[in-house]
Tab-separated table of C-alpha atoms in Angstrom:
chain	number	residue	atom	x	y	z
A	11	MET	CA	11.254	25.784	-14.177
A	12	ARG	CA	15.056	25.655	-14.277
A	13	LYS	CA	15.221	24.635	-10.652
A	14	ARG	CA	12.930	21.714	-11.257
A	15	HIS	CA	14.823	20.545	-14.318
A	16	LEU	CA	18.147	20.953	-12.524
A	17	LEU	CA	16.751	18.853	-9.697
A	18	MET	CA	15.599	16.242	-12.194
A	19	ALA	CA	18.998	16.286	-13.890
A	20	MET	CA	20.720	15.683	-10.573
A	21	ILE	CA	18.329	12.857	-9.783
A	22	ILE	CA	18.910	11.251	-13.190
A	23	ALA	CA	22.658	11.746	-12.905
A	24	GLY	CA	22.636	10.236	-9.436
A	25	SER	CA	20.648	7.245	-10.648
A	26	MET	CA	23.063	6.605	-13.502
A	27	SER	CA	26.187	7.006	-11.435
A	28	MET	CA	24.914	4.505	-8.866
A	29	LEU	CA	24.210	2.032	-11.645
A	30	VAL	CA	27.823	2.459	-12.876
A	31	ALA	CA	27.308	0.523	-16.074
A	32	CYS	CA	23.854	1.861	-16.744
A	33	GLY	CA	24.728	4.555	-18.183
A	34	GLY	CA	15.269	16.954	-27.873
A	35	GLY	CA	12.539	17.983	-25.712
A	36	SER	CA	11.803	21.627	-24.997
A	37	LYS	CA	14.330	24.407	-24.653
A	38	GLU	CA	13.490	24.559	-20.986
A	39	ALA	CA	14.935	21.034	-20.587
A	40	GLU	CA	18.342	21.729	-22.209
A	41	THR	CA	20.148	21.831	-18.870
A	42	ALA	CA	18.689	18.490	-17.781
A	43	ALA	CA	19.275	16.863	-21.153
A	44	THR	CA	22.904	18.095	-21.299
A	45	THR	CA	23.670	16.923	-17.774
A	46	ALA	CA	22.110	13.534	-18.494
A	47	ALA	CA	24.064	13.211	-21.752
A	48	GLU	CA	27.359	13.957	-19.997
A	49	THR	CA	26.544	11.502	-17.247
A	50	LYS	CA	25.602	8.871	-19.806
A	51	ALA	CA	28.911	9.344	-21.650
A	52	ALA	CA	30.868	8.949	-18.417
A	53	ALA	CA	28.829	5.902	-17.472
A	54	THR	CA	29.393	4.344	-20.890
A	55	GLU	CA	33.166	4.767	-20.527
A	56	ALA	CA	33.041	3.286	-17.041
A	57	SER	CA	31.028	0.393	-18.414
A	58	LYS	CA	33.680	-0.347	-21.059
A	59	GLU	CA	36.419	-0.359	-18.457
A	60	LYS	CA	34.397	-2.567	-16.182
A	61	GLU	CA	33.706	-5.125	-18.882
A	62	THR	CA	37.296	-5.358	-20.115
A	63	GLY	CA	38.829	-8.690	-19.269
A	64	LYS	CA	35.885	-9.889	-17.202
A	65	LYS	CA	35.352	-13.224	-18.837
A	66	ALA	CA	33.806	-14.650	-15.690
A	67	GLU	CA	31.006	-12.110	-15.798
A	68	THR	CA	30.292	-12.969	-19.436
A	69	GLU	CA	30.031	-16.640	-18.556
A	70	ALA	CA	27.790	-15.762	-15.628
A	71	ALA	CA	25.564	-13.726	-17.914
A	72	THR	CA	25.293	-16.649	-20.341
A	73	GLU	CA	24.348	-19.009	-17.555
A	74	ALA	CA	21.858	-16.496	-16.187
A	75	ALA	CA	20.266	-16.102	-19.626
A	76	THR	CA	19.922	-19.861	-20.023
A	77	GLU	CA	18.370	-20.254	-16.603
A	78	ALA	CA	16.102	-17.258	-17.084
A	79	GLU	CA	14.882	-18.634	-20.406
A	80	LYS	CA	13.797	-21.861	-18.766
A	81	LYS	CA	11.988	-20.064	-15.968
A	82	ALA	CA	10.403	-17.412	-18.154
A	83	GLU	CA	8.871	-20.032	-20.441
A	84	ALA	CA	6.916	-21.262	-17.415
A	85	ASP	CA	5.229	-17.910	-16.855
A	86	SER	CA	4.793	-15.618	-19.857
A	87	ALA	CA	2.191	-13.330	-18.270
A	88	ASP	CA	4.944	-10.809	-17.579
A	89	VAL	CA	6.043	-10.646	-21.221
A	90	GLY	CA	5.572	-7.207	-22.756
A	91	LYS	CA	6.745	-3.630	-22.905
A	92	PHE	CA	6.304	-1.338	-19.910
A	93	ILE	CA	6.631	2.454	-20.190
A	94	ILE	CA	7.762	4.523	-17.220
A	95	TYR	CA	5.219	6.978	-15.838
A	96	GLU	CA	6.941	7.947	-12.623
A	97	TYR	CA	9.862	7.114	-10.385
A	98	GLU	CA	11.425	8.169	-7.143
A	99	ALA	CA	15.124	8.644	-6.456
A	100	GLY	CA	16.748	10.179	-3.412
A	101	GLY	CA	13.305	10.905	-1.996
A	102	HIS	CA	12.358	13.044	-5.024
A	103	PRO	CA	9.456	12.066	-7.348
A	104	VAL	CA	9.991	12.429	-11.111
A	105	THR	CA	6.909	12.219	-13.333
A	106	HIS	CA	6.666	10.966	-16.899
A	107	GLU	CA	5.824	14.489	-17.987
A	108	MET	CA	9.066	15.804	-16.472
A	109	LEU	CA	11.015	13.118	-18.328
A	110	VAL	CA	9.163	13.954	-21.544
A	111	GLU	CA	10.089	17.615	-21.198
A	112	ALA	CA	13.736	16.600	-20.854
A	113	GLY	CA	13.509	14.420	-23.974
A	114	MET	CA	13.719	11.206	-21.933
A	115	GLY	CA	10.110	10.059	-21.970
A	116	ASP	CA	10.897	6.832	-23.827
A	117	THR	CA	12.366	5.044	-20.802
A	118	TYR	CA	10.948	1.518	-20.879
A	119	LEU	CA	11.452	-2.079	-19.805
A	120	GLU	CA	10.723	-4.828	-22.334
A	121	LEU	CA	10.566	-8.490	-21.320
A	122	TYR	CA	10.836	-11.135	-24.056
A	123	LYS	CA	9.416	-14.643	-23.805
A	124	ASP	CA	12.866	-16.259	-24.032
A	125	GLY	CA	13.984	-14.709	-20.732
A	126	THR	CA	15.955	-11.841	-22.253
A	127	GLY	CA	14.938	-8.209	-22.611
A	128	LYS	CA	15.853	-4.549	-22.967
A	129	PHE	CA	15.923	-1.732	-20.424
A	130	ASN	CA	16.020	1.649	-22.153
A	131	LEU	CA	17.201	3.809	-19.265
A	132	PHE	CA	17.430	7.504	-20.233
A	133	HIS	CA	18.491	6.635	-23.821
A	134	SER	CA	20.982	3.991	-22.609
A	135	LEU	CA	19.757	0.637	-23.987
A	136	LEU	CA	20.740	-2.175	-21.621
A	137	ASP	CA	20.551	-5.899	-22.293
A	138	ILE	CA	18.941	-7.827	-19.461
A	139	THR	CA	17.772	-11.286	-18.521
A	140	TRP	CA	14.744	-11.948	-16.360
A	141	GLU	CA	12.603	-14.401	-14.540
A	142	PRO	CA	9.206	-13.687	-12.987
A	143	GLY	CA	9.729	-11.091	-10.261
A	144	GLU	CA	13.338	-10.187	-11.066
A	145	ILE	CA	15.536	-8.677	-13.789
A	146	THR	CA	19.304	-9.083	-14.078
A	147	VAL	CA	21.554	-6.364	-15.532
A	148	TYR	CA	25.039	-7.268	-16.841
A	149	GLY	CA	24.506	-10.849	-15.721
A	150	THR	CA	25.296	-10.027	-12.096
A	151	THR	CA	23.104	-7.254	-10.676
A	152	LYS	CA	19.563	-8.325	-9.799
A	153	TYR	CA	16.563	-6.086	-9.163
A	154	PRO	CA	13.109	-7.267	-8.028
A	155	TYR	CA	9.811	-6.183	-9.541
A	156	VAL	CA	6.127	-6.707	-8.817
A	157	LEU	CA	3.484	-6.885	-11.568
A	158	GLU	CA	-0.051	-5.945	-10.549
A	159	GLY	CA	-2.407	-6.023	-13.506
A	160	ASP	CA	-0.806	-3.741	-16.108
A	161	THR	CA	1.327	-1.883	-13.578
A	162	LEU	CA	4.937	-2.963	-13.008
A	163	LYS	CA	6.884	-1.654	-10.020
A	164	LEU	CA	10.656	-2.080	-10.324
A	165	ASP	CA	12.736	-1.706	-7.169
A	166	MET	CA	16.308	-0.732	-8.046
A	167	GLN	CA	17.019	-0.421	-4.335
A	168	ASP	CA	19.485	2.411	-3.675
A	169	VAL	CA	19.148	3.717	-7.252
A	170	ALA	CA	15.444	4.376	-7.775
A	171	HIS	CA	11.934	2.948	-7.553
A	172	TYR	CA	10.168	2.882	-10.931
A	173	THR	CA	6.461	2.553	-11.728
A	174	MET	CA	5.646	1.494	-15.304
A	175	VAL	CA	2.508	0.636	-17.265
A	176	ARG	CA	2.048	-1.947	-20.007
A	177	ASP	CA	2.318	-0.492	-23.495
A	178	ASP	CA	1.605	-3.353	-25.902
A	179	GLY	CA	-2.176	-3.168	-25.788
A	180	SER	CA	-2.624	-6.540	-24.130
A	181	THR	CA	-3.096	-7.455	-20.504
A	182	PRO	CA	-1.633	-10.312	-18.456
A	183	ALA	CA	-5.010	-12.023	-18.632
A	184	GLU	CA	-5.047	-11.834	-22.444
A	185	THR	CA	-1.484	-13.106	-22.645
A	186	ALA	CA	-2.371	-16.016	-20.396
A	187	ALA	CA	-5.464	-16.778	-22.421
A	188	THR	CA	-3.437	-16.870	-25.641
A	189	GLU	CA	-0.915	-19.228	-24.113
A	190	ALA	CA	-3.670	-21.368	-22.625
A	191	SER	CA	-5.442	-21.771	-25.970
A	192	GLU	CA	-2.436	-23.769	-27.150
A	193	SER	CA	-2.622	-26.043	-24.139
A	194	LYS	CA	-4.832	-29.070	-23.569
A	195	ASP	CA	-5.568	-27.828	-20.085
A	196	GLU	CA	-6.597	-24.218	-20.750
A	197	THR	CA	-8.160	-23.504	-17.373
A	198	GLU	CA	-5.215	-24.673	-15.287
A	199	GLU	CA	-2.572	-22.871	-17.360
A	200	ALA	CA	-4.540	-19.623	-17.342
A	201	LYS	CA	-4.843	-19.819	-13.575
A	202	GLU	CA	-1.108	-20.325	-13.225
A	203	THR	CA	-0.091	-17.520	-15.545
A	204	THR	CA	-2.284	-14.564	-14.610
A	205	GLU	CA	-3.012	-12.720	-11.434
A	206	ALA	CA	-6.606	-12.262	-12.494
A	207	LYS	CA	-7.070	-16.026	-12.751
A	208	ASP	CA	-5.338	-16.609	-9.409
A	209	ASN	CA	-7.559	-14.069	-7.733
A	210	ALA	CA	-10.616	-15.526	-9.438
A	211	SER	CA	-9.791	-18.927	-7.981
A	212	GLU	CA	-9.392	-17.413	-4.529
A	213	THR	CA	-12.707	-15.594	-4.944
A	214	GLU	CA	-14.571	-18.768	-5.825
A	215	ALA	CA	-12.952	-20.644	-2.965
A	216	ALA	CA	-13.877	-17.886	-0.515
A	217	ALA	CA	-17.459	-17.856	-1.747
A	218	ASP	CA	-17.744	-21.593	-1.343
A	219	SER	CA	-16.531	-21.324	2.249
A	220	GLY	CA	-19.092	-18.657	3.193
A	221	LYS	CA	-16.807	-15.644	2.897
A	222	LYS	CA	-17.982	-12.599	4.857
A	223	VAL	CA	-17.569	-8.971	3.870
A	224	PRO	CA	-15.838	-6.942	6.632
A	225	ASP	CA	-17.967	-4.358	8.428
A	226	GLY	CA	-18.000	-1.003	6.686
A	227	VAL	CA	-16.758	-2.381	3.362
A	228	ALA	CA	-18.988	-1.758	0.342
A	229	SER	CA	-20.067	-4.786	-1.654
A	230	GLY	CA	-22.735	-5.869	-4.114
A	231	ASP	CA	-23.238	-8.565	-6.729
A	232	GLY	CA	-21.231	-6.649	-9.373
A	233	LEU	CA	-23.556	-7.880	-12.125
A	234	VAL	CA	-23.787	-5.912	-15.376
A	235	SER	CA	-24.629	-6.828	-18.954
A	236	GLU	CA	-21.882	-8.301	-21.128
A	237	GLU	CA	-21.899	-5.160	-23.278
A	238	ASP	CA	-21.625	-2.848	-20.270
A	239	LEU	CA	-18.849	-5.002	-18.852
A	240	GLN	CA	-16.759	-4.794	-22.009
A	241	LYS	CA	-17.536	-1.112	-22.483
A	242	GLY	CA	-16.494	-0.567	-18.870
A	243	TYR	CA	-13.112	-2.121	-19.557
A	244	VAL	CA	-12.645	-0.006	-22.707
A	245	TRP	CA	-13.563	3.111	-20.730
A	246	LEU	CA	-11.037	2.269	-18.019
A	247	ASN	CA	-8.262	1.375	-20.425
A	248	LYS	CA	-8.700	3.993	-23.145
A	249	VAL	CA	-11.131	6.759	-22.264
A	250	ALA	CA	-11.324	7.487	-18.524
A	251	LYS	CA	-9.455	10.579	-17.392
A	252	ASP	CA	-6.959	10.206	-14.545
A	253	VAL	CA	-7.856	6.522	-14.213
A	254	PHE	CA	-5.426	5.794	-11.351
A	255	ASN	CA	-7.091	8.497	-9.277
A	256	LEU	CA	-10.588	7.026	-9.625
A	257	THR	CA	-12.070	5.944	-6.309
A	258	TYR	CA	-14.046	2.790	-5.712
A	259	GLU	CA	-17.171	4.970	-5.515
A	260	ASP	CA	-16.358	6.556	-8.903
A	261	LEU	CA	-16.174	3.146	-10.547
A	262	ALA	CA	-19.303	1.862	-8.821
A	263	ASP	CA	-21.143	4.958	-10.090
A	264	HIS	CA	-19.852	4.365	-13.605
A	265	PHE	CA	-21.086	0.763	-13.685
A	266	GLY	CA	-24.261	1.632	-11.821
A	267	VAL	CA	-23.790	-1.194	-9.306
A	268	GLU	CA	-21.542	-1.991	-6.375
A	269	GLY	CA	-18.675	-4.302	-7.222
A	270	GLU	CA	-18.463	-7.793	-5.747
A	271	PHE	CA	-15.958	-7.610	-2.894
A	272	ASP	CA	-13.246	-10.258	-3.052
A	273	LYS	CA	-10.705	-9.564	-0.310
A	274	GLU	CA	-8.627	-6.965	1.472
A	275	GLU	CA	-5.035	-7.126	2.656
A	276	TYR	CA	-2.081	-5.044	3.722
A	277	SER	CA	0.801	-4.963	1.243
A	278	ASP	CA	4.176	-4.940	2.979
A	279	HIS	CA	5.838	-4.086	-0.322
A	280	MET	CA	3.561	-1.115	-1.039
A	281	GLN	CA	3.012	-0.300	2.637
A	282	ARG	CA	-0.663	0.340	2.106
A	283	ASN	CA	-4.057	-1.341	2.438
A	284	LYS	CA	-5.546	-2.948	-0.667
A	285	ARG	CA	-9.022	-4.094	-1.662
A	286	TYR	CA	-10.069	-6.220	-4.625
A	287	TYR	CA	-13.398	-6.170	-6.477
A	288	LYS	CA	-15.053	-7.757	-9.504
A	289	TRP	CA	-17.656	-6.539	-11.972
A	290	ILE	CA	-19.213	-9.582	-13.632
A	291	SER	CA	-21.200	-10.308	-16.797
A	292	LYS	CA	-24.813	-11.340	-16.164
A	293	ASP	CA	-24.557	-13.503	-19.275
A	294	ASP	CA	-21.407	-15.419	-18.338
A	295	SER	CA	-20.016	-15.430	-14.794
A	296	ASN	CA	-16.581	-16.339	-16.178
A	297	HIS	CA	-16.381	-12.921	-17.836
A	298	PHE	CA	-15.376	-10.205	-15.396
A	299	ILE	CA	-13.112	-7.249	-14.702
A	300	TYR	CA	-10.921	-7.585	-11.631
A	301	VAL	CA	-9.929	-4.241	-10.095
A	302	ASN	CA	-7.323	-3.575	-7.400
A	303	PHE	CA	-7.819	-0.510	-5.193
A	304	ASP	CA	-5.193	0.991	-2.862
A	305	GLU	CA	-5.663	3.259	0.145
A	306	LYS	CA	-2.991	5.487	-1.323
A	307	ASP	CA	-2.887	8.145	1.398
A	308	ALA	CA	-4.212	6.731	4.636
A	309	ALA	CA	-3.064	9.783	6.611
A	310	LYS	CA	-4.850	12.406	4.508
A	311	GLU	CA	-7.650	10.295	3.021
A	312	PRO	CA	-8.393	7.377	5.359
A	313	GLY	CA	-10.783	4.899	3.829
A	314	VAL	CA	-10.450	6.320	0.300
A	315	TYR	CA	-9.446	3.547	-2.102
A	316	ARG	CA	-8.260	4.427	-5.602
A	317	VAL	CA	-7.623	2.262	-8.668
A	318	SER	CA	-4.122	0.784	-8.772
A	319	SER	CA	-4.601	-1.806	-11.531
A	320	PHE	CA	-7.300	-3.686	-13.426
A	321	ASN	CA	-7.554	-6.788	-15.542
A	322	THR	CA	-9.932	-8.755	-17.765
A	323	SER	CA	-10.834	-12.402	-17.404
A	324	GLY	CA	-12.778	-14.567	-19.816
A	325	PHE	CA	-12.886	-12.017	-22.626
A	326	SER	CA	-10.326	-10.230	-24.795
A	327	GLY	CA	-9.641	-6.607	-23.953
A	328	SER	CA	-8.308	-5.919	-27.453
A	329	ASP	CA	-11.452	-7.421	-29.017
A	330	ALA	CA	-13.585	-5.259	-26.719
A	331	GLU	CA	-11.684	-2.158	-27.831
A	332	ALA	CA	-12.088	-3.038	-31.498
A	333	LYS	CA	-15.822	-3.460	-30.975
A	334	TYR	CA	-16.676	-0.653	-28.558
A	335	LEU	CA	-13.961	2.037	-28.509
A	336	ASP	CA	-15.703	4.429	-30.886
A	337	ALA	CA	-19.000	4.016	-29.045
A	338	VAL	CA	-17.401	4.563	-25.635
A	339	LYS	CA	-15.616	7.688	-26.884
A	340	ALA	CA	-18.899	8.997	-28.284
A	341	GLU	CA	-20.685	8.331	-24.976
A	342	ALA	CA	-17.931	10.132	-23.069
A	343	SER	CA	-18.144	13.051	-25.493
A	344	ASP	CA	-21.933	13.251	-25.068
A	345	ALA	CA	-21.512	13.263	-21.288
A	346	ASP	CA	-18.923	16.050	-21.630
A	347	LYS	CA	-21.298	18.075	-23.792
A	348	ALA	CA	-24.152	17.667	-21.331
A	349	ALA	CA	-21.949	18.742	-18.426
A	350	THR	CA	-20.535	21.645	-20.464
A	351	ALA	CA	-23.977	23.004	-21.315
A	352	ASN	CA	-24.739	23.487	-17.612
A	353	ALA	CA	-21.240	24.255	-16.330
A	354	LYS	CA	-20.627	27.407	-14.344
A	355	MET	CA	-17.825	29.362	-16.034
A	356	LYS	CA	-15.456	32.108	-14.925
A	357	ASP	CA	-13.209	34.610	-16.668
A	358	PHE	CA	-9.551	33.663	-16.629
A	359	THR	CA	-6.399	35.333	-17.973
A	360	ILE	CA	-2.892	33.948	-18.390
A	361	GLU	CA	0.369	35.606	-19.429
A	362	ILE	CA	2.775	33.920	-21.830
A	363	THR	CA	6.229	35.100	-22.920
A	364	PRO	CA	8.744	34.050	-25.569
A	365	TRP	CA	11.640	31.892	-24.433
A	366	GLY	CA	14.294	34.031	-22.763
A	367	ASN	CA	12.264	37.247	-22.796
A	368	LYS	CA	10.101	37.538	-19.687
A	369	ASP	CA	9.309	41.199	-20.374
A	370	ASP	CA	7.496	40.574	-23.678
A	371	ILE	CA	4.069	39.518	-22.389
A	372	VAL	CA	1.053	38.337	-24.359
A	373	LYS	CA	-2.139	38.083	-22.323
A	374	VAL	CA	-4.587	35.333	-23.221
A	375	GLY	CA	-8.114	35.708	-21.908
A	376	MET	CA	-10.663	32.882	-21.831
A	377	GLN	CA	-13.475	31.317	-19.882
A	378	ILE	CA	-12.878	28.109	-17.959
A	379	PRO	CA	-15.084	25.982	-15.662
A	380	ASP	CA	-15.499	27.271	-12.137
A	381	SER	CA	-14.147	23.931	-10.919
A	382	GLY	CA	-12.506	20.819	-12.333
A	383	TRP	CA	-9.675	22.575	-14.219
A	384	ALA	CA	-6.425	24.170	-13.022
A	385	TYR	CA	-3.583	26.213	-14.501
A	386	ASP	CA	0.071	25.184	-14.335
A	387	GLU	CA	1.889	28.497	-14.655
A	388	LYS	CA	5.345	26.947	-15.084
A	389	LYS	CA	4.298	24.999	-18.159
A	390	ALA	CA	1.542	27.335	-19.366
A	391	HIS	CA	-0.777	24.319	-19.257
A	392	LEU	CA	-4.499	24.583	-18.645
A	393	VAL	CA	-5.030	21.157	-17.066
A	394	GLU	CA	-8.274	19.170	-17.188
A	395	ASN	CA	-7.954	18.324	-13.511
A	396	GLU	CA	-7.817	20.251	-10.258
A	397	ASP	CA	-4.432	18.647	-9.581
A	398	ILE	CA	-1.933	20.015	-12.124
A	399	ASN	CA	0.335	16.999	-11.515
A	400	SER	CA	-2.379	14.426	-12.136
A	401	PHE	CA	-1.004	11.568	-14.253
A	402	GLY	CA	-2.738	11.274	-17.613
A	403	ALA	CA	-4.781	14.475	-17.331
A	404	GLY	CA	-5.472	16.300	-20.576
A	405	PHE	CA	-4.184	19.831	-21.082
A	406	ILE	CA	-4.191	22.859	-23.375
A	407	GLN	CA	-0.732	24.390	-23.776
A	408	PHE	CA	-0.100	28.027	-24.779
A	409	LYS	CA	3.193	29.243	-26.263
A	410	VAL	CA	4.380	32.455	-27.920
A	411	GLU	CA	7.432	33.022	-30.132
A	412	GLU	CA	8.612	35.715	-32.535
A	413	ASN	CA	7.525	33.788	-35.620
A	414	LEU	CA	5.921	30.505	-36.627
A	415	ASP	CA	9.208	28.891	-37.693
A	416	LYS	CA	10.184	28.678	-34.032
A	417	PHE	CA	7.481	26.055	-33.513
A	418	ASP	CA	8.955	23.820	-36.215
A	419	THR	CA	12.376	23.360	-34.586
A	420	TYR	CA	11.681	19.682	-33.892
A	421	LYS	CA	9.262	19.086	-36.759
A	422	GLU	CA	11.478	16.367	-38.250
A	423	LYS	CA	10.747	14.302	-35.137
A	424	PHE	CA	6.966	14.559	-35.489
A	425	GLU	CA	5.272	11.239	-36.298
A	426	ASN	CA	2.024	10.721	-38.247
A	427	TYR	CA	1.946	14.400	-39.220
A	428	LYS	CA	-1.326	15.605	-40.759
A	429	ASP	CA	-2.732	19.033	-41.638
A	430	ILE	CA	-6.297	19.586	-40.411
A	431	ASP	CA	-8.946	22.278	-40.883
A	432	ASP	CA	-8.181	25.842	-39.857
A	433	ARG	CA	-9.892	27.198	-36.761
A	434	GLU	CA	-10.821	30.753	-35.849
A	435	ILE	CA	-9.560	31.605	-32.363
A	436	GLY	CA	-9.685	35.095	-30.883
A	437	GLY	CA	-10.487	36.669	-34.240
A	438	LYS	CA	-7.458	35.079	-35.958
A	439	THR	CA	-7.311	32.164	-38.381
A	440	PHE	CA	-5.161	29.402	-36.876
A	441	LYS	CA	-3.661	26.657	-39.028
A	442	GLY	CA	-4.304	23.194	-37.618
A	443	ARG	CA	-2.199	20.030	-37.534
A	444	THR	CA	-1.966	16.740	-35.646
A	445	TYR	CA	1.079	14.581	-34.906
A	446	LYS	CA	2.777	12.441	-32.293
A	447	ASN	CA	5.792	13.840	-30.456
A	448	ILE	CA	7.592	13.089	-27.168
A	449	GLY	CA	5.031	10.441	-26.348
A	450	TYR	CA	1.940	12.621	-26.852
A	451	GLU	CA	-0.711	12.745	-29.588
A	452	TRP	CA	-0.995	16.474	-30.300
A	453	THR	CA	-3.574	18.704	-31.938
A	454	GLU	CA	-1.941	22.083	-32.523
A	455	TYR	CA	-3.227	25.415	-33.829
A	456	LEU	CA	-0.782	28.120	-34.997
A	457	ALA	CA	-1.133	31.750	-36.022
A	458	GLN	CA	0.997	34.896	-36.408
A	459	LEU	CA	-0.702	37.541	-34.252
A	460	ASP	CA	1.434	40.479	-35.418
A	461	ASP	CA	4.935	41.158	-36.727
A	462	THR	CA	6.660	39.963	-33.555
A	463	HIS	CA	4.284	37.466	-31.944
A	464	ALA	CA	3.251	33.993	-33.111
A	465	VAL	CA	1.098	31.755	-30.914
A	466	SER	CA	0.831	27.977	-30.616
A	467	ILE	CA	-2.084	26.286	-28.850
A	468	GLY	CA	-1.321	22.614	-28.306
A	469	ILE	CA	-3.973	20.181	-27.076
A	470	VAL	CA	-3.388	16.741	-25.576
A	471	ARG	CA	-6.167	14.353	-24.476
A	472	VAL	CA	-8.876	17.042	-24.493
A	473	ASP	CA	-12.023	16.485	-26.569
A	474	LEU	CA	-12.485	19.369	-29.036
A	475	SER	CA	-15.660	18.218	-30.759
A	476	ASP	CA	-18.541	20.699	-30.998
A	477	GLY	CA	-20.154	21.448	-27.658
A	478	THR	CA	-17.468	19.939	-25.428
A	479	MET	CA	-15.605	21.887	-22.768
A	480	GLY	CA	-12.417	21.938	-24.843
A	481	ASP	CA	-14.361	23.443	-27.741
A	482	LYS	CA	-16.037	25.975	-25.458
A	483	ILE	CA	-12.726	27.129	-23.967
A	484	LEU	CA	-11.075	27.634	-27.373
A	485	ASN	CA	-14.110	29.533	-28.616
A	486	SER	CA	-13.776	31.949	-25.678
A	487	VAL	CA	-10.072	32.769	-26.189
A	488	SER	CA	-8.974	36.356	-26.819
A	489	PHE	CA	-5.528	37.963	-27.120
A	490	LYS	CA	-4.395	41.210	-25.513
């Protein structure tokens, strides 16, 4: 664990030092957090020295802001807040979860409509200007980005390559639609300001010209009911597990029909093959979901295309969520319960120790599915995915300390704190609570096992309702 955090600290420190002016968590992340803090302090001092007496740069920044404002007004589809979920620096990948553990999970890029913005880089809040496809830091240093659906990829060249996802609940298509509603020419403006609309235009043009589907490429009419279409979007955006690992076949199975193939291409920027599909409302052909798929690992999985981004067109994603989210969650829970009832289980035991005392072992026995789940020993996470590093996968976290107070060290940082019903686990009564912390919505159960051992079971993105797999696993837990 320390080695990984030290590596992450070095990566973060290297990223900051190369930026020059650009510039909590668990105990296990103290080394990384301390290193990053020291680097940030040094970078801040360097920034002050750099800015002293540089009037020309200030004037350049002003001019850049003015120019960016003019250009940004022309295309507001990029406006919004984007949260980091992974980046690569020096050839080393750093996941959002690793940043969260180091207390740095709030790294984000926010683009305002007036052409200005904020880049919160490892707790160092930078003022930026921007125009579609490019941000400018300190009025002089420019970095390109590409926005595909709700996924923004920022190329900071020799510093790092960031991948971020939209956080404001809207999509580029919704933003464009809002802007277009204020225009006399709604159709044309929407087409100019959203990738989904651009691709839709290309799709229609290709269809009119007798477009052919390449040999070996799956394709259908993509037609589903309006309700299933909107529920499908809600499922993708709010309920699906490990959404960016879903294959084309997974999504076709979910909708029950093959998607309508649009086009395929090779992305020089991403250095991978891409395919584009639509699922379309039977009731209104202007209502559809446009999904981009990437052949993410052509060497190991040739021909396997996984979701890279998705977008709505013709209907509001936020309205769909307001109308169908509860129903979609209930359907997913019912499917989980049905699968759980017939799942093959196996006995499984983990060992957890208090921080700094590897000899004081508490064994936790349980039953888990024979497949579909994995255990991350370094984090003591039981992960709802066979890949422990899968982005967005739910997990059950086990921790042990000497007493319950140890689990309240960062309680003042908990948001939306609420006490919930007790739960009996392993013959002990566990106190329950929910809250938001370090970017996660937690359900946590706590109990003092004996005079020197208190246990915390923290759950993130795992359904615990009666009859689900999460419920079944907790009901099987025992302590040794």
